[in-house]
């Protein structure tokens, strides 16, 4: 299988001198599902932000789909981001837009054809099980429903890679499992998923590759790994 994400000797120093990543080497193949675990401050968010070029490495190379994004010019970043879906803990929906409009907006900004937009929005709302709520506004939805809208928005452009930073961090256990069902469906369609999480139960029950970070280094990388840290 092809490398979808390839990191070579990636370092990240913040302006205050904190070394958040210390020489990370990693290959994630097309279609893989990877959990990123580690204690607070281990470097998970920094690692995740590198993949969608929210941050540039201080040193090293990051290839997404064979393109080195460490050397991308700032003006090339929006185009690159079309290839990456991103989901956050706090949903980040636009409050004055309906569910339909929130998802459609992601396609409008990249100037997709209006007919294709409608078809695609309905497809992804169907995939996340929220077609019946397409006219609702975010504040009329539960947290789990808002996260499903956010996931629909992140995949409506069919990105090969989906990145999620603590996507179940604000949700109760049952709702978290519903979100994992949605990620499983997306992964089954061939999308590579990288998910930073503190959710021990999910990592231990829904088995995938586990990468553990400590002090900005990969200290463990296991197929079907465990969460591993003490509660
Ligand atoms: P995690 O997501 O695992 O909690 P982070 O990637 O947020 O870890 O943080 C890794 C290290 O980098 C920590 O020591 C943190 O304090 C530091 N850090 C994170 N963001 C910044 C920033 N913007 N400026 C300075 N230091 C930061």
XYZ file of C-alpha atoms and ligand atoms in Angstrom:
258
model
C 0.000 0.000 0.000
C 1.082 3.543 -0.673
C 2.215 6.006 1.975
C -0.553 8.520 2.579
C 1.335 10.313 5.361
C 5.116 10.151 5.611
C 7.059 12.071 8.251
C 10.843 12.157 8.131
C 12.771 13.488 11.114
C 10.117 16.065 12.028
C 10.953 18.613 14.738
C 8.813 21.411 16.067
C 10.031 24.201 18.316
C 7.515 26.817 19.426
C 8.684 30.448 19.490
C 9.082 30.240 23.287
C 11.630 27.447 22.825
C 9.409 24.484 23.776
C 10.330 21.462 21.653
C 6.941 19.881 21.004
C 8.121 17.256 18.472
C 11.557 15.683 18.620
C 12.505 13.860 15.447
C 9.329 12.033 14.503
C 9.514 9.378 11.760
C 6.278 7.773 10.646
C 4.515 6.207 7.704
C 0.737 5.842 7.496
C -0.577 3.838 4.556
C -3.602 4.592 2.470
C -6.757 3.389 4.228
C -5.190 2.974 7.685
C -6.916 4.037 10.910
C -4.475 5.372 13.501
C -5.069 6.498 17.083
C -2.608 8.991 18.539
C -2.450 8.707 22.338
C -0.343 10.230 25.082
C -0.615 12.337 28.190
C -1.428 16.009 28.132
C 1.507 17.955 26.732
C 2.923 14.906 24.903
C 2.648 16.638 21.518
C -0.559 15.145 20.078
C -2.143 18.422 18.982
C 1.121 19.656 17.531
C 1.489 16.396 15.610
C -2.090 16.651 14.289
C -1.630 20.293 13.289
C 1.442 19.376 11.255
C -0.591 17.044 9.057
C -2.991 19.723 7.856
C -0.294 22.382 7.737
C -1.740 24.446 10.544
C 1.883 24.458 11.706
C 5.128 24.145 9.780
C 7.879 21.877 11.083
C 11.052 23.567 12.313
C 12.940 20.770 10.590
C 12.055 17.667 8.591
C 9.753 16.593 5.788
C 6.057 15.763 5.802
C 4.641 14.126 2.696
C 0.890 13.925 2.275
C 0.010 11.882 -0.770
C 3.673 12.243 -1.910
C 3.720 16.029 -1.667
C 6.093 17.637 0.845
C 3.889 20.110 2.689
C 6.733 21.463 4.821
C 7.839 23.544 1.852
C 4.402 24.654 0.658
C 4.048 28.375 0.124
C 1.338 29.990 2.251
C -0.721 30.747 -0.843
C -0.695 27.021 -1.746
C -2.095 25.991 1.630
C -5.833 26.454 0.896
C -5.571 24.230 -2.170
C -3.661 21.581 -0.220
C -6.286 21.659 2.561
C -8.925 20.402 0.139
C -7.231 17.015 0.434
C -7.555 16.893 4.215
C -10.720 16.737 6.296
C -10.365 18.020 9.847
C -12.650 17.442 12.840
C -12.184 19.139 16.226
C -13.435 18.531 19.740
C -15.563 21.686 19.670
C -17.413 21.107 16.335
C -16.833 24.658 14.973
C -20.115 24.973 13.083
C -21.408 28.310 11.810
C -24.297 29.162 14.190
C -26.395 31.192 11.765
C -26.371 28.514 9.077
C -28.530 25.406 8.915
C -27.058 21.917 8.915
C -27.418 21.802 5.120
C -25.774 25.220 4.707
C -22.889 24.393 7.029
C -21.949 21.413 4.889
C -22.692 23.091 1.545
C -20.544 26.071 2.498
C -17.416 23.901 2.484
C -18.105 23.085 -1.175
C -19.200 26.595 -2.136
C -15.885 28.109 -1.059
C -14.072 25.792 -3.449
C -16.568 26.707 -6.186
C -18.073 23.303 -6.797
C -20.919 23.129 -9.294
C -24.253 23.862 -7.512
C -25.870 20.639 -8.691
C -22.944 18.587 -7.448
C -23.069 20.441 -4.111
C -26.669 19.430 -3.469
C -26.020 15.794 -4.373
C -22.883 15.575 -2.289
C -24.384 17.308 0.777
C -27.330 14.902 0.756
C -24.941 11.939 0.424
C -22.793 12.913 3.392
C -25.774 13.871 5.579
C -27.165 10.439 4.800
C -23.837 8.830 5.727
C -23.826 10.527 9.158
C -27.567 9.864 9.640
C -28.730 13.492 9.732
C -30.659 14.042 6.522
C -33.830 14.598 8.548
C -32.183 17.494 10.436
C -30.862 19.350 7.428
C -33.007 22.417 8.129
C -32.054 22.639 11.816
C -29.565 25.121 13.233
C -26.570 23.964 15.303
C -28.089 25.159 18.607
C -31.105 22.914 17.963
C -28.873 19.823 17.884
C -27.286 17.641 20.562
C -23.492 17.600 20.864
C -23.297 14.271 19.059
C -25.437 15.577 16.206
C -23.290 18.688 15.912
C -20.207 16.515 15.706
C -21.833 14.452 12.967
C -22.499 17.634 10.978
C -18.894 18.647 11.475
C -17.761 15.240 10.184
C -20.113 15.526 7.184
C -18.595 18.901 6.402
C -15.055 17.546 6.706
C -15.609 14.725 4.191
C -17.946 16.374 1.667
C -15.018 17.035 -0.659
C -13.980 13.362 -0.444
C -10.543 13.987 1.096
C -8.203 10.967 1.144
C -7.210 11.820 4.731
C -9.374 12.667 7.745
C -7.708 14.132 10.845
C -9.551 14.324 14.155
C -8.321 15.993 17.347
C -10.231 14.607 20.359
C -13.478 14.243 18.386
C -15.295 12.594 21.308
C -13.786 14.850 23.980
C -17.069 16.703 24.621
C -19.399 13.725 24.292
C -20.841 11.100 26.624
C -19.802 7.447 26.129
C -22.844 6.345 24.138
C -22.692 9.329 21.806
C -18.949 8.781 21.417
C -19.611 5.275 20.113
C -22.077 6.670 17.561
C -19.335 9.000 16.353
C -16.957 6.037 16.077
C -19.547 4.214 13.939
C -19.454 7.158 11.552
C -15.630 7.129 11.448
C -15.700 3.375 10.798
C -18.029 3.870 7.834
C -15.760 6.587 6.443
C -12.665 4.420 6.922
C -14.457 1.502 5.210
C -14.815 3.721 2.151
C -11.007 3.914 1.968
C -10.318 7.181 3.797
C -7.166 7.256 5.926
C -8.000 8.390 9.481
C -5.685 9.808 12.153
C -7.401 10.486 15.471
C -5.845 11.944 18.613
C -7.783 10.739 21.633
C -7.893 10.327 25.406
C -10.711 7.823 25.156
C -9.287 4.648 26.662
C -12.442 2.585 26.203
C -12.681 3.301 22.498
C -8.988 2.618 21.809
C -9.111 -0.659 23.757
C -12.350 -1.957 22.213
C -12.334 -0.681 18.633
C -8.891 -1.930 17.703
C -6.650 -0.003 15.338
C -3.010 0.971 15.096
C -1.903 2.980 18.155
C 0.884 5.552 18.148
C 1.873 6.812 21.595
C 3.690 10.114 22.016
C 5.743 11.153 25.018
C 7.795 14.303 25.155
C 7.306 14.825 21.424
C 8.625 11.383 20.494
C 6.911 8.219 19.291
C 7.465 5.783 22.140
C 5.130 3.036 20.906
C 3.652 2.085 17.550
C 1.512 -1.055 17.541
C -0.999 -2.665 15.233
C -4.181 -3.231 17.245
C -2.540 -1.594 20.256
C -3.969 -0.629 23.640
C -4.436 2.793 25.153
C -1.823 1.877 27.702
C -1.670 4.726 30.214
C -2.961 4.489 33.767
C -6.303 6.195 34.343
P -0.994 17.481 23.663
O -1.920 17.744 22.521
O -0.480 16.073 23.701
O -1.558 17.905 24.983
P 0.548 19.719 22.604
O 0.970 19.390 21.220
O -0.611 20.636 22.785
O 0.342 18.359 23.428
O 1.776 20.349 23.382
C 3.108 19.824 23.331
C 4.058 20.769 24.072
O 4.128 22.009 23.372
C 3.595 21.127 25.482
O 4.759 21.288 26.266
C 2.885 22.449 25.303
O 2.939 23.220 26.474
C 3.693 23.086 24.180
N 2.883 23.994 23.326
C 1.747 23.690 22.650
N 1.317 24.739 21.936
C 2.204 25.752 22.168
C 2.324 27.111 21.706
N 1.446 27.627 20.859
N 3.364 27.835 22.160
C 4.264 27.303 23.011
N 4.235 26.039 23.466
C 3.203 25.261 23.061
